Short mmCIF file of C-alpha atoms (C1' of nucleotides) in Angstrom, two decimals:
data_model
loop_
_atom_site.label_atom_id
_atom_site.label_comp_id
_atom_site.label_asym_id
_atom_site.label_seq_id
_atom_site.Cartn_x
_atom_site.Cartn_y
_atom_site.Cartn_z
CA UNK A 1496 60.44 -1.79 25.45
CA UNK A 1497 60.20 -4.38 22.57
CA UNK A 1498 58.53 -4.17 19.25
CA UNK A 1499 56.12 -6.43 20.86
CA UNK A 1500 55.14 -4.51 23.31
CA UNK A 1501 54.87 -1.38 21.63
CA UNK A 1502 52.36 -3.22 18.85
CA UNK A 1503 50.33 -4.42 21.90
CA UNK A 1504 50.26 -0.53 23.08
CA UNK A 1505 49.44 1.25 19.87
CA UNK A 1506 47.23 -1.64 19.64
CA UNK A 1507 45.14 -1.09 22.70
CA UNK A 1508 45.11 2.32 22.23
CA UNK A 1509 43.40 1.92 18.78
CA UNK A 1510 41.29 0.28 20.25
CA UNK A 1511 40.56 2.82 22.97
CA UNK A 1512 39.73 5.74 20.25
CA UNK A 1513 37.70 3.19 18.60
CA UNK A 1514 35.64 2.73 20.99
CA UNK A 1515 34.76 5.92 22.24
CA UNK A 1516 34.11 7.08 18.36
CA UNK A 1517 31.72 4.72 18.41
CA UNK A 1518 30.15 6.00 20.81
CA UNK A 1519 29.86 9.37 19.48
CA UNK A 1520 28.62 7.77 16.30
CA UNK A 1521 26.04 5.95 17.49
CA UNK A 1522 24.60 9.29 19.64
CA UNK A 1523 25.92 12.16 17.36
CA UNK A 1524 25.98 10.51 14.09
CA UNK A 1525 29.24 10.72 11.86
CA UNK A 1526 29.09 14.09 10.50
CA UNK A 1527 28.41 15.68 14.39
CA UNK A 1528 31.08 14.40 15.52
CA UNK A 1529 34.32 15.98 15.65
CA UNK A 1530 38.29 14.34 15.54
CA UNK A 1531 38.99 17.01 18.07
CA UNK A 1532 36.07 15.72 20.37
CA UNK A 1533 37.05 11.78 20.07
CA UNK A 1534 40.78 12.36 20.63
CA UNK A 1535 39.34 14.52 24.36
CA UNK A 1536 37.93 11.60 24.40
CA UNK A 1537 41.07 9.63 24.59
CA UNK A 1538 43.07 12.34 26.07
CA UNK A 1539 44.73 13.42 23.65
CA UNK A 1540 44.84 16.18 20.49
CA UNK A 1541 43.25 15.99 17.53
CA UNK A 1542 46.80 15.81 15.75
CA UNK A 1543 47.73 12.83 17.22
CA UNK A 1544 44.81 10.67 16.33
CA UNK A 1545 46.58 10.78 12.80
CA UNK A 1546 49.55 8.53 13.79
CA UNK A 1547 46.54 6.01 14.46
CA UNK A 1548 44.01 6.19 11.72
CA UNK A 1549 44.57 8.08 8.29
CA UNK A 1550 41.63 9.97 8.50
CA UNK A 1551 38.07 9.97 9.98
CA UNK A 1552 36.86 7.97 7.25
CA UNK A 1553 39.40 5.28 8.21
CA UNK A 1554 38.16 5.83 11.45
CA UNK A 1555 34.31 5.25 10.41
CA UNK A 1556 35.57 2.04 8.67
CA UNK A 1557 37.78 0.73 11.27
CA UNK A 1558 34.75 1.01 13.56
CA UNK A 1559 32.09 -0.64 11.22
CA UNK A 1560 34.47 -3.47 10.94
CA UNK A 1561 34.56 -4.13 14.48
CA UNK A 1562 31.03 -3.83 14.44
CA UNK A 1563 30.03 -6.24 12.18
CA UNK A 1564 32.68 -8.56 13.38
CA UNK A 1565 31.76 -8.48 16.91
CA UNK A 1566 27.92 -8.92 15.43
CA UNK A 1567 29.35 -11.55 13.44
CA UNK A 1568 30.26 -13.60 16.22
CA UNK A 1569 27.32 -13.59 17.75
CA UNK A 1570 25.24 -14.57 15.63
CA UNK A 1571 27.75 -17.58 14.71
CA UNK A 1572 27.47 -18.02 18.73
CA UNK A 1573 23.66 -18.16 18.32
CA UNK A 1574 23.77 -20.20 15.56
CA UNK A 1575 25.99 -23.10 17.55
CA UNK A 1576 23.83 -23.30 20.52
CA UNK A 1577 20.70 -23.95 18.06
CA UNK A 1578 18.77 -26.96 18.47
CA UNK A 1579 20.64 -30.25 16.65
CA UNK A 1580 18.45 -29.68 13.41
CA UNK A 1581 20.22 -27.56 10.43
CA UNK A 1582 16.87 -26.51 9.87
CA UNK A 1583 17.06 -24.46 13.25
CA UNK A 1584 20.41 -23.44 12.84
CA UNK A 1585 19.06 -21.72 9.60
CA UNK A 1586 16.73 -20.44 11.01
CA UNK A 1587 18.31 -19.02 14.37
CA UNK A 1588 21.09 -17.60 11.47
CA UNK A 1589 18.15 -15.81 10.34
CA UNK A 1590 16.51 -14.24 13.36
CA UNK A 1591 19.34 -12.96 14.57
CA UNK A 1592 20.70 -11.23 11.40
CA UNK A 1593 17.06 -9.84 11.49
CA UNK A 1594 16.80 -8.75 15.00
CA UNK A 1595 20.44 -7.28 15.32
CA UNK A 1596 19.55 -5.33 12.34
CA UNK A 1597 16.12 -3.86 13.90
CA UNK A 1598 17.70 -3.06 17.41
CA UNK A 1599 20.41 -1.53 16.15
CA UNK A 1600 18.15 0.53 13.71
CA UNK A 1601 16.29 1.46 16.82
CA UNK A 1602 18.71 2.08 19.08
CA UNK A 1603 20.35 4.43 17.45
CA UNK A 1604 19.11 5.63 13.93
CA UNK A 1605 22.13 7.09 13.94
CA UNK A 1606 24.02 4.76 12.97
CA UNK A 1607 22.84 4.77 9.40
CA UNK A 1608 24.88 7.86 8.59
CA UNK A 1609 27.84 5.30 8.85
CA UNK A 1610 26.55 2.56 6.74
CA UNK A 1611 25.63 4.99 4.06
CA UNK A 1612 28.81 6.24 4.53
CA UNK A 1613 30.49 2.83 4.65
CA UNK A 1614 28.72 1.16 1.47
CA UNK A 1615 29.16 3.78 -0.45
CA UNK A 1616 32.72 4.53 0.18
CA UNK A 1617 33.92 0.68 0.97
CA UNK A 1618 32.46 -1.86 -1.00
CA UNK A 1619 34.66 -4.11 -0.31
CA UNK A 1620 33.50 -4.20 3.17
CA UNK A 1621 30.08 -4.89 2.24
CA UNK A 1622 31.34 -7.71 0.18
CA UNK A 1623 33.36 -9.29 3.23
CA UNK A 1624 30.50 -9.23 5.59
CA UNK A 1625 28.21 -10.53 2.83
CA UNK A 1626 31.56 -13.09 2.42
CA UNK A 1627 31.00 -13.79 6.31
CA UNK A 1628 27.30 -14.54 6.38
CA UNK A 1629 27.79 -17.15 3.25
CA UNK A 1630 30.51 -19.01 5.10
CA UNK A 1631 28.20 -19.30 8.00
CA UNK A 1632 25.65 -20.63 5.61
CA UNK A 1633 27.85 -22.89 4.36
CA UNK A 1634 28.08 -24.64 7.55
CA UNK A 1635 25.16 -25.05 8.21
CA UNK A 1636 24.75 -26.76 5.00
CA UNK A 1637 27.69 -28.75 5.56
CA UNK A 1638 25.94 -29.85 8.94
CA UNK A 1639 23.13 -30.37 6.90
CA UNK A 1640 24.42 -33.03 4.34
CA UNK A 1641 26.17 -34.79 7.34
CA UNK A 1642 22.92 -35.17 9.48
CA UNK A 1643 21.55 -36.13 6.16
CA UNK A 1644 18.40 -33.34 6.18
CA UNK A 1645 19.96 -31.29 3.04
CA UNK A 1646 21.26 -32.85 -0.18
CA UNK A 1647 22.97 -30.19 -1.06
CA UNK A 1648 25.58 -30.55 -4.03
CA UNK A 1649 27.77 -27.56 -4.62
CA UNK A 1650 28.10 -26.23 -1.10
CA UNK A 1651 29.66 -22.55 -2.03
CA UNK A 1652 26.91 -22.04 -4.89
CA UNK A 1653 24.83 -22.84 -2.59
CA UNK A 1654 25.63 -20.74 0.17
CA UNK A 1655 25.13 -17.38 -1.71
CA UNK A 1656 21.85 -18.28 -3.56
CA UNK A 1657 20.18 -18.72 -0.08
CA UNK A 1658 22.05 -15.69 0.81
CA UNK A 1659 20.75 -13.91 -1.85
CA UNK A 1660 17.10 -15.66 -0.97
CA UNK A 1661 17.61 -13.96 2.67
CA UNK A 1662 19.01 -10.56 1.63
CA UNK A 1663 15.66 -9.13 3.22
CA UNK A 1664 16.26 -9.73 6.34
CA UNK A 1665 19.92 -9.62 6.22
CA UNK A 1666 20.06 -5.74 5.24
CA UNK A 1667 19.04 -2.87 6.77
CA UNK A 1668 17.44 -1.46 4.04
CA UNK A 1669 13.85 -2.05 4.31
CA UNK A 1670 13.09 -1.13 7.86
CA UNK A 1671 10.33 1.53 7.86
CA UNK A 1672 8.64 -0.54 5.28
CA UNK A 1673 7.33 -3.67 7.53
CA UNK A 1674 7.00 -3.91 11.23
CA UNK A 1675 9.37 -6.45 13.76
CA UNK A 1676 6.55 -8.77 13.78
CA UNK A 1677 5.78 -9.08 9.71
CA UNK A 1678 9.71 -9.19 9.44
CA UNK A 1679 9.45 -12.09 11.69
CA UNK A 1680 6.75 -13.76 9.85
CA UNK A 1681 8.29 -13.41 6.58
CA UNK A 1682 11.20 -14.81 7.69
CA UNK A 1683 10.17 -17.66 9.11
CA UNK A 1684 7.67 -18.20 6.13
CA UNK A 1685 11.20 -17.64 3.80
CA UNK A 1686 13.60 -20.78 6.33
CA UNK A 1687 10.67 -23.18 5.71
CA UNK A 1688 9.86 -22.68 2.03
CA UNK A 1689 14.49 -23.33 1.63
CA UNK A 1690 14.55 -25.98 3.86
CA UNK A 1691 11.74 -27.58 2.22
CA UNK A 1692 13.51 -27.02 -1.28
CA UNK A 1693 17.54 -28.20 0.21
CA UNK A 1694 15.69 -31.00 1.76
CA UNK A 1695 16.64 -34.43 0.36
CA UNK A 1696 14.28 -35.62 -1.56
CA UNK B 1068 -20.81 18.37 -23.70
CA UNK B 1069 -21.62 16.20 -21.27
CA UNK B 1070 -20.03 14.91 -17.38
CA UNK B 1071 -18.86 11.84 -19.56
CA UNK B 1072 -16.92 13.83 -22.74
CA UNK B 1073 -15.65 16.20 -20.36
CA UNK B 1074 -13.99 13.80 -17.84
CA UNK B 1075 -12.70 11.90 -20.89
CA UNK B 1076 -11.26 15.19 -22.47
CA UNK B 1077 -9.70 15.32 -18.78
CA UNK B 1078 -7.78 12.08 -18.80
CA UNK B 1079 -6.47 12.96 -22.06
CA UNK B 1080 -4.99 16.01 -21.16
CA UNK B 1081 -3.94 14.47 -17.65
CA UNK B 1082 -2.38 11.79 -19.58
CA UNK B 1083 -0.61 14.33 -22.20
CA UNK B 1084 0.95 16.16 -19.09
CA UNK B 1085 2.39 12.65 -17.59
CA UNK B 1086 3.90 11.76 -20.80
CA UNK B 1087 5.83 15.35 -21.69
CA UNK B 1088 6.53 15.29 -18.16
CA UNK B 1089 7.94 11.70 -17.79
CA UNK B 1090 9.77 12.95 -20.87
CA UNK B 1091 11.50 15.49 -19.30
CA UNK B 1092 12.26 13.51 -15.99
CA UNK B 1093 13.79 10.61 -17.58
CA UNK B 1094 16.40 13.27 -19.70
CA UNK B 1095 16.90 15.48 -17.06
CA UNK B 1096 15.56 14.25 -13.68
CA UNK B 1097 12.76 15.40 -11.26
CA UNK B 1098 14.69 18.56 -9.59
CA UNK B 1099 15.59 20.24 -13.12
CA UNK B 1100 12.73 19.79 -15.29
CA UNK B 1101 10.31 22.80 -14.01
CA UNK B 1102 6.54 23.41 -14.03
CA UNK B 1103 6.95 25.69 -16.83
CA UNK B 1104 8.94 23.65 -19.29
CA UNK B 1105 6.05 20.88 -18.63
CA UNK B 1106 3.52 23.45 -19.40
CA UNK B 1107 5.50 24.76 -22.14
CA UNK B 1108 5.63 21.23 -23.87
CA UNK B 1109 1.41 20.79 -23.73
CA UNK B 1110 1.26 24.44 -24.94
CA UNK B 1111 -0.36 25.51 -21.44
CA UNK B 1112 0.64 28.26 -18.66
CA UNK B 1113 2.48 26.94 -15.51
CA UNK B 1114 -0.84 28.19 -13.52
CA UNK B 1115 -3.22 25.79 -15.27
CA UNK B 1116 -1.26 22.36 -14.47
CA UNK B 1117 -2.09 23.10 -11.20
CA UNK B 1118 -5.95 22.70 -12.31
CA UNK B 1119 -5.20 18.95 -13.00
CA UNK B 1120 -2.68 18.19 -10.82
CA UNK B 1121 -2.16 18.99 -7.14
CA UNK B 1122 1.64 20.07 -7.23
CA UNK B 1123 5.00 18.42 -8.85
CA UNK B 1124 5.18 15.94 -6.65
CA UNK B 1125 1.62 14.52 -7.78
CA UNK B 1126 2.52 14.60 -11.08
CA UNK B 1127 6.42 12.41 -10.26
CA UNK B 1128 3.88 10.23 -8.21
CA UNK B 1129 1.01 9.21 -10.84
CA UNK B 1130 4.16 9.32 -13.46
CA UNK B 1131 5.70 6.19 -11.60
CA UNK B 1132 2.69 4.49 -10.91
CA UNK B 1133 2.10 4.46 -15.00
CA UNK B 1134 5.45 3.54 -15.38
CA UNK B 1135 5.20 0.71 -12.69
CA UNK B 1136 1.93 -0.59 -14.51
CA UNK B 1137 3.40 -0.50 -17.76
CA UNK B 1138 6.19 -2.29 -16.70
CA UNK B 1139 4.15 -4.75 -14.83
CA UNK B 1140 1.69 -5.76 -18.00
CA UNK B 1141 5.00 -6.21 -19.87
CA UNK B 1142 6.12 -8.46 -17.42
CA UNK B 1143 2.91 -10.09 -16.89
CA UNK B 1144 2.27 -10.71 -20.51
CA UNK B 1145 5.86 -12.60 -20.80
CA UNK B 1146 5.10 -14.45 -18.27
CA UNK B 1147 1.93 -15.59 -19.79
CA UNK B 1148 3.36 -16.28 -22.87
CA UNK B 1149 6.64 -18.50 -21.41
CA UNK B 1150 6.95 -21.78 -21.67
CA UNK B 1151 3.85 -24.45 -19.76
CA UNK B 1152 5.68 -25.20 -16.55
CA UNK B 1153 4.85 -23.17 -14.01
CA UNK B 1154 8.57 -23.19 -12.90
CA UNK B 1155 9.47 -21.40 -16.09
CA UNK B 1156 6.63 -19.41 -15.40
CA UNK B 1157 8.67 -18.12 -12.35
CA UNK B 1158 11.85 -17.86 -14.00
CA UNK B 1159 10.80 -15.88 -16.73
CA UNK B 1160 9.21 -13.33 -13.76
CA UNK B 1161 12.20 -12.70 -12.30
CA UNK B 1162 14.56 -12.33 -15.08
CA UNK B 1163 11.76 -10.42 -16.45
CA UNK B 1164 11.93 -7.94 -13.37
CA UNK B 1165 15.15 -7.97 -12.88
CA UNK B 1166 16.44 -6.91 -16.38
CA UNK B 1167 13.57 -4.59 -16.65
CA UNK B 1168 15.40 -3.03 -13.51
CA UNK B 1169 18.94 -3.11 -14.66
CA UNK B 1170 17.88 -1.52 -18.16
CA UNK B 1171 15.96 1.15 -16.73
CA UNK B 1172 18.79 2.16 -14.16
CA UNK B 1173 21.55 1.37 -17.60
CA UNK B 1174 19.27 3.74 -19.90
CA UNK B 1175 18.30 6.91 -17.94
CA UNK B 1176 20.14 6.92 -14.48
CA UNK B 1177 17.96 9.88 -13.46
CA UNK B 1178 15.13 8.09 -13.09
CA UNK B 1179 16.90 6.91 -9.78
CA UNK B 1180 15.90 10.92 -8.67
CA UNK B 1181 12.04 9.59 -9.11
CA UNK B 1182 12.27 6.17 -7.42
CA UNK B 1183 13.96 7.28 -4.54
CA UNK B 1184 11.44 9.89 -4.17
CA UNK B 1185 8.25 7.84 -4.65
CA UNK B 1186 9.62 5.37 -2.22
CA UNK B 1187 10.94 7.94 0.58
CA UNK B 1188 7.18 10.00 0.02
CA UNK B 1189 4.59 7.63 -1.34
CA UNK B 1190 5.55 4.19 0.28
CA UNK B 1191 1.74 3.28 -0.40
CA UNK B 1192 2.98 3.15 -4.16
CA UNK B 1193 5.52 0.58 -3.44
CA UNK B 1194 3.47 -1.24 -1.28
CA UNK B 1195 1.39 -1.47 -4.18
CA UNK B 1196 3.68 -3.26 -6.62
CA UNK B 1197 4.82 -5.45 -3.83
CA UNK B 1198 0.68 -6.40 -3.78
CA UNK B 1199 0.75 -6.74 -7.69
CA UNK B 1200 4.40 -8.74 -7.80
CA UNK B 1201 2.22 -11.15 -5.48
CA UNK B 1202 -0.72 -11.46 -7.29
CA UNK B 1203 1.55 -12.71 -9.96
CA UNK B 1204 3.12 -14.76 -8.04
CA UNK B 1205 -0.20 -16.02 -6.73
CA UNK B 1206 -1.41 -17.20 -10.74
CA UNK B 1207 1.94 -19.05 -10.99
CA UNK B 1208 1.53 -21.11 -7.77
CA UNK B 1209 -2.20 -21.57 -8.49
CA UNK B 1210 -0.58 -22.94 -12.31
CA UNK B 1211 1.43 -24.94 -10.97
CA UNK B 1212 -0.62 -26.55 -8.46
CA UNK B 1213 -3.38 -27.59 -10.97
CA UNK B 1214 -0.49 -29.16 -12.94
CA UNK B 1215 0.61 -30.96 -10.07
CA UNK B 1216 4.12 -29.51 -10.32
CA UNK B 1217 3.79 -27.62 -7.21
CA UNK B 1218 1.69 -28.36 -3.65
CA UNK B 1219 1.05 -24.56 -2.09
CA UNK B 1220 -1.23 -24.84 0.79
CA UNK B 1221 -2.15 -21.38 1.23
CA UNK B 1222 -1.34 -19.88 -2.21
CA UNK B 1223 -1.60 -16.14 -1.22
CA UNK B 1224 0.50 -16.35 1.85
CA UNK B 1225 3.59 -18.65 0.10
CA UNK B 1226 3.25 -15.81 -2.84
CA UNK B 1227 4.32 -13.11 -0.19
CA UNK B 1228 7.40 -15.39 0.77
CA UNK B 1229 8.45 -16.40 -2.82
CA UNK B 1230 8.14 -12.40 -3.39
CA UNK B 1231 10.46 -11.89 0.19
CA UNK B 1232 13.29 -14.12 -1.44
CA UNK B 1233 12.75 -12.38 -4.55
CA UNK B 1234 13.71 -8.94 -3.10
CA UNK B 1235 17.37 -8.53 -4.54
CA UNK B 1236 16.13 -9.06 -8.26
CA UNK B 1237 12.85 -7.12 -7.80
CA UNK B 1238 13.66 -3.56 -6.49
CA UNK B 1239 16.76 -1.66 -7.99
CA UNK B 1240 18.20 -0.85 -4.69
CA UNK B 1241 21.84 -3.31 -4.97
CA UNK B 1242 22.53 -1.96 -8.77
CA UNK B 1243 26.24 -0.99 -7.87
CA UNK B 1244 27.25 -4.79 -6.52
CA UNK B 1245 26.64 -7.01 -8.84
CA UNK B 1246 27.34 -7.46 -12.73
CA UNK B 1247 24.29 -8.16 -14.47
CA UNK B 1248 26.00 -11.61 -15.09
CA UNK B 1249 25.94 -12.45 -11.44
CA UNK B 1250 22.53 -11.10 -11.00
CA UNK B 1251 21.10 -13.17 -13.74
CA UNK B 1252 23.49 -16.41 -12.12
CA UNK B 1253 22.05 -15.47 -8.60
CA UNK B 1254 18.37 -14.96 -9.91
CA UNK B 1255 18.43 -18.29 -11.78
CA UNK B 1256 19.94 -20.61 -8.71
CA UNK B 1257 17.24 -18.74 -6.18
CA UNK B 1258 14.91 -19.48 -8.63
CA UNK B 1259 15.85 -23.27 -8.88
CA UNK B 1260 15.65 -23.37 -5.14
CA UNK B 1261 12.45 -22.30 -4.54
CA UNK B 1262 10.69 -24.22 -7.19
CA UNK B 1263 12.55 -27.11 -5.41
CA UNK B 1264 10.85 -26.54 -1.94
CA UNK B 1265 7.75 -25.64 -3.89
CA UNK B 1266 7.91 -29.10 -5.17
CA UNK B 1267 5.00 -32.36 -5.15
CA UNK B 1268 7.11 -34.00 -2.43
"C1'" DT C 74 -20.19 28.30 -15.24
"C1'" DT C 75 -15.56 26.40 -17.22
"C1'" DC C 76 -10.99 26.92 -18.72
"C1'" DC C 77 -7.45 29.54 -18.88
"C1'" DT C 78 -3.61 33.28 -18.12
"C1'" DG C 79 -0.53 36.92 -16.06
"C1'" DA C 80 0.91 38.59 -12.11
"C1'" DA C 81 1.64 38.08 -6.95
"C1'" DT C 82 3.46 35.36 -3.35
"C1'" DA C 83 5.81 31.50 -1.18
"C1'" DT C 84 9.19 28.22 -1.45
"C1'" DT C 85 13.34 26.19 -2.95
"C1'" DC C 86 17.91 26.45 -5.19
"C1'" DA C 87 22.50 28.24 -5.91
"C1'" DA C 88 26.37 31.14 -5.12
"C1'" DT C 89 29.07 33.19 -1.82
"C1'" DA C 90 31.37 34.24 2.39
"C1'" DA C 91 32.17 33.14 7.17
"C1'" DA C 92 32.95 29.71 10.54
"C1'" DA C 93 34.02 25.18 11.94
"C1'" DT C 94 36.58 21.27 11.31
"C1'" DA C 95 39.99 17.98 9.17
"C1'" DT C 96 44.60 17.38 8.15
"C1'" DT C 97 49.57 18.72 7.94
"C1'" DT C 98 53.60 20.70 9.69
"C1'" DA C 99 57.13 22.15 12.81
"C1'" DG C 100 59.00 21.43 16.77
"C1'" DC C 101 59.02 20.29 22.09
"C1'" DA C 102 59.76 16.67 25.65
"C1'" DT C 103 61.13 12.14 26.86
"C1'" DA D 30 64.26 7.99 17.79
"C1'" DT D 31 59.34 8.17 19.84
"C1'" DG D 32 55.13 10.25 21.27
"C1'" DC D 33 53.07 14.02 21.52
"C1'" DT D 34 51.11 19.05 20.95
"C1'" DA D 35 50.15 23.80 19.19
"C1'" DA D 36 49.77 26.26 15.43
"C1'" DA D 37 49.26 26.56 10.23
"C1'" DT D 38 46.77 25.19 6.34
"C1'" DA D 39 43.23 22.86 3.64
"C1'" DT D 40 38.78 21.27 3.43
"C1'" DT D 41 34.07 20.96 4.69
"C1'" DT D 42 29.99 22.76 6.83
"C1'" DT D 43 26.89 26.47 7.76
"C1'" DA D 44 24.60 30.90 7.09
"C1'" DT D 45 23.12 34.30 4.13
"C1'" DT D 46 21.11 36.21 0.46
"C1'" DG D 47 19.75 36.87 -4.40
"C1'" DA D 48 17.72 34.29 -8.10
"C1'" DA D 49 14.85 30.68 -9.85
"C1'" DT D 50 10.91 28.14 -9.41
"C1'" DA D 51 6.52 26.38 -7.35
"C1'" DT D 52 2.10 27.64 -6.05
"C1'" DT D 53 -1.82 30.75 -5.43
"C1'" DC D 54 -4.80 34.39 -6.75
"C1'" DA D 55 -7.60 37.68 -9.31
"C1'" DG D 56 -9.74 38.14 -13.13
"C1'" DG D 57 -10.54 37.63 -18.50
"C1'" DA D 58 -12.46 34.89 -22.55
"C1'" DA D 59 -15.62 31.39 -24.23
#
DNA sequence: TTCCTGAATATTCAATAAAATATTTAGCAT
DNA sequence: ATGCTAAATATTTTATTGAATATTCAGGAA
């Protein structure tokens, strides 16, 4: 057995306890659930889940990661099959952000407990995926310029300010406060008022 | 004495409570300031606030909603009194809000302890500012339209998505991420943007 | 009546101890 | 050595209870 091999092993079985925290997370919450019930999971003890992860909060943030990466995708997925128009893109980049927020809310409320837990404990985290979503937006803008709908200058700068413009519907933070369909609305309202103002003129 | 002295002698004495006890909240936050120390301060027994207000948390809730109005004629009135284009009109809103925000968090961090529980108990309160944010929102579009800087269409509708891509600078909820540099950076390029797709074409 | 208070009661907070759980250690098996 | 476990220890939750505080009540003064 090779070095290679044994990466791809501890690798996969990462991966393995991973995923069946996650699902514990997602129906028990963080705090419910127990290192000694995710390493039954796995079939193994509690001990050994410690040559994996340092500790259940690595755990916790191990897991968000994948979430948001695998969420990441996609979206970016979404976001390429959208019409020809940047305009669409931008707005599919939207609706999607906004709907995998609201399902997940719904499907498991759960899940909340960890991205308390995560944004409180690893900012940096928070900062990546807001990292992610600009680069997206970036492309799109890139697209954009090329197709010749946007006239957009400083590409970067440009990305986070309509981040920031789209932080509603990019965070989970408002949910109780408006309903799918007013989310949806606003949204839409929020892609044509930036299109209208990256638009060349 | 009449209905009309009495109910005024009322209102004063409602409005001495709210201040001693706004006092004591912003110093030492909602949980430790008690019912008697409140009393105590308008020379009162514990038993007789009860004969103007319904309980504690009536008195934290008609505390914030003076709070939120002062804080809202401040803004409005510097709004009023900035600069003739309605695009500085909007600028000077949302730095406006947004440093009103970051100073109140910067000057009495407890008062956190009160906004999270207005907006977790009372979400008819926020929903409230959100309505008055709009409505001055609403004068600046209507400005700038009869200037002919701006063409809204449906001015009350476009004020609810200028106030959606307003969010980050106008509720204190992202404090912790950014410096009050970047915020001020951020606020200004969203800013530009909009005004851009709010734009005479 | 109207406005108030002191005392009674109900609720919430805080300190502690007990139990559950996270993490470390020592050592077995391959 | 490597991969693991059981048991030991450290930390965190949970339960309990006494104390503090919110709220209600009965009644006194103007």
């Amino acid at each position: 057995m090779n070095a290679i091999n044994l990466n791809a092993e501890v690798d996969e079985l990462k991966i393995k306890i991973l995923d069946a925290a996650k699902e514990r997370f997602q129906v028990y919450g963080y705090g419910k659930t127990t290192m000694a019930e995710i390493a039954k999971d796995v079939n193994m003890s509690a001990a050994n889940l410690y040559r994996y992860f340092e500790n259940k909060q690595d755990i916790a943030l191990e897991c968000s990661d994948r979430c948001m990466s695998e969420r990441l995708t996609l979206i970016r997925e979404a976001v390429c099959q959208a019409g020809s128009s940047a305009a669409e893109r931008l707005r599919t980049l939207v609706l999607a952000s906004l709907r995998t927020n609201l399902d997940e809310f719904e499907k498991s409320p759960k899940i909340n407990e960890l991205i308390e837990l995560v944004s409180k404990n690893h900012t940096a985290l928070v900062k990546d995926k807001v990292q992610a979503q600009c680069a997206i937006i970036a492309e799109i803008l890139a697209f954009g310029n090329e197709t010749g709908e946007f006239e957009v200058a400083d590409i970067i700068k440009t990305s986070r300010t309509v981040h920031a413009s789209l932080v509603l519907f990019d965070f989970p933070l408002f949910d109780g406060f408006f309903s799918r369909e007013e989310f949806e609305t606003m949204a839409n309202n929020v892609v044509d008022l930036l299109v209208n103002g990256l638009r060349k003129n």
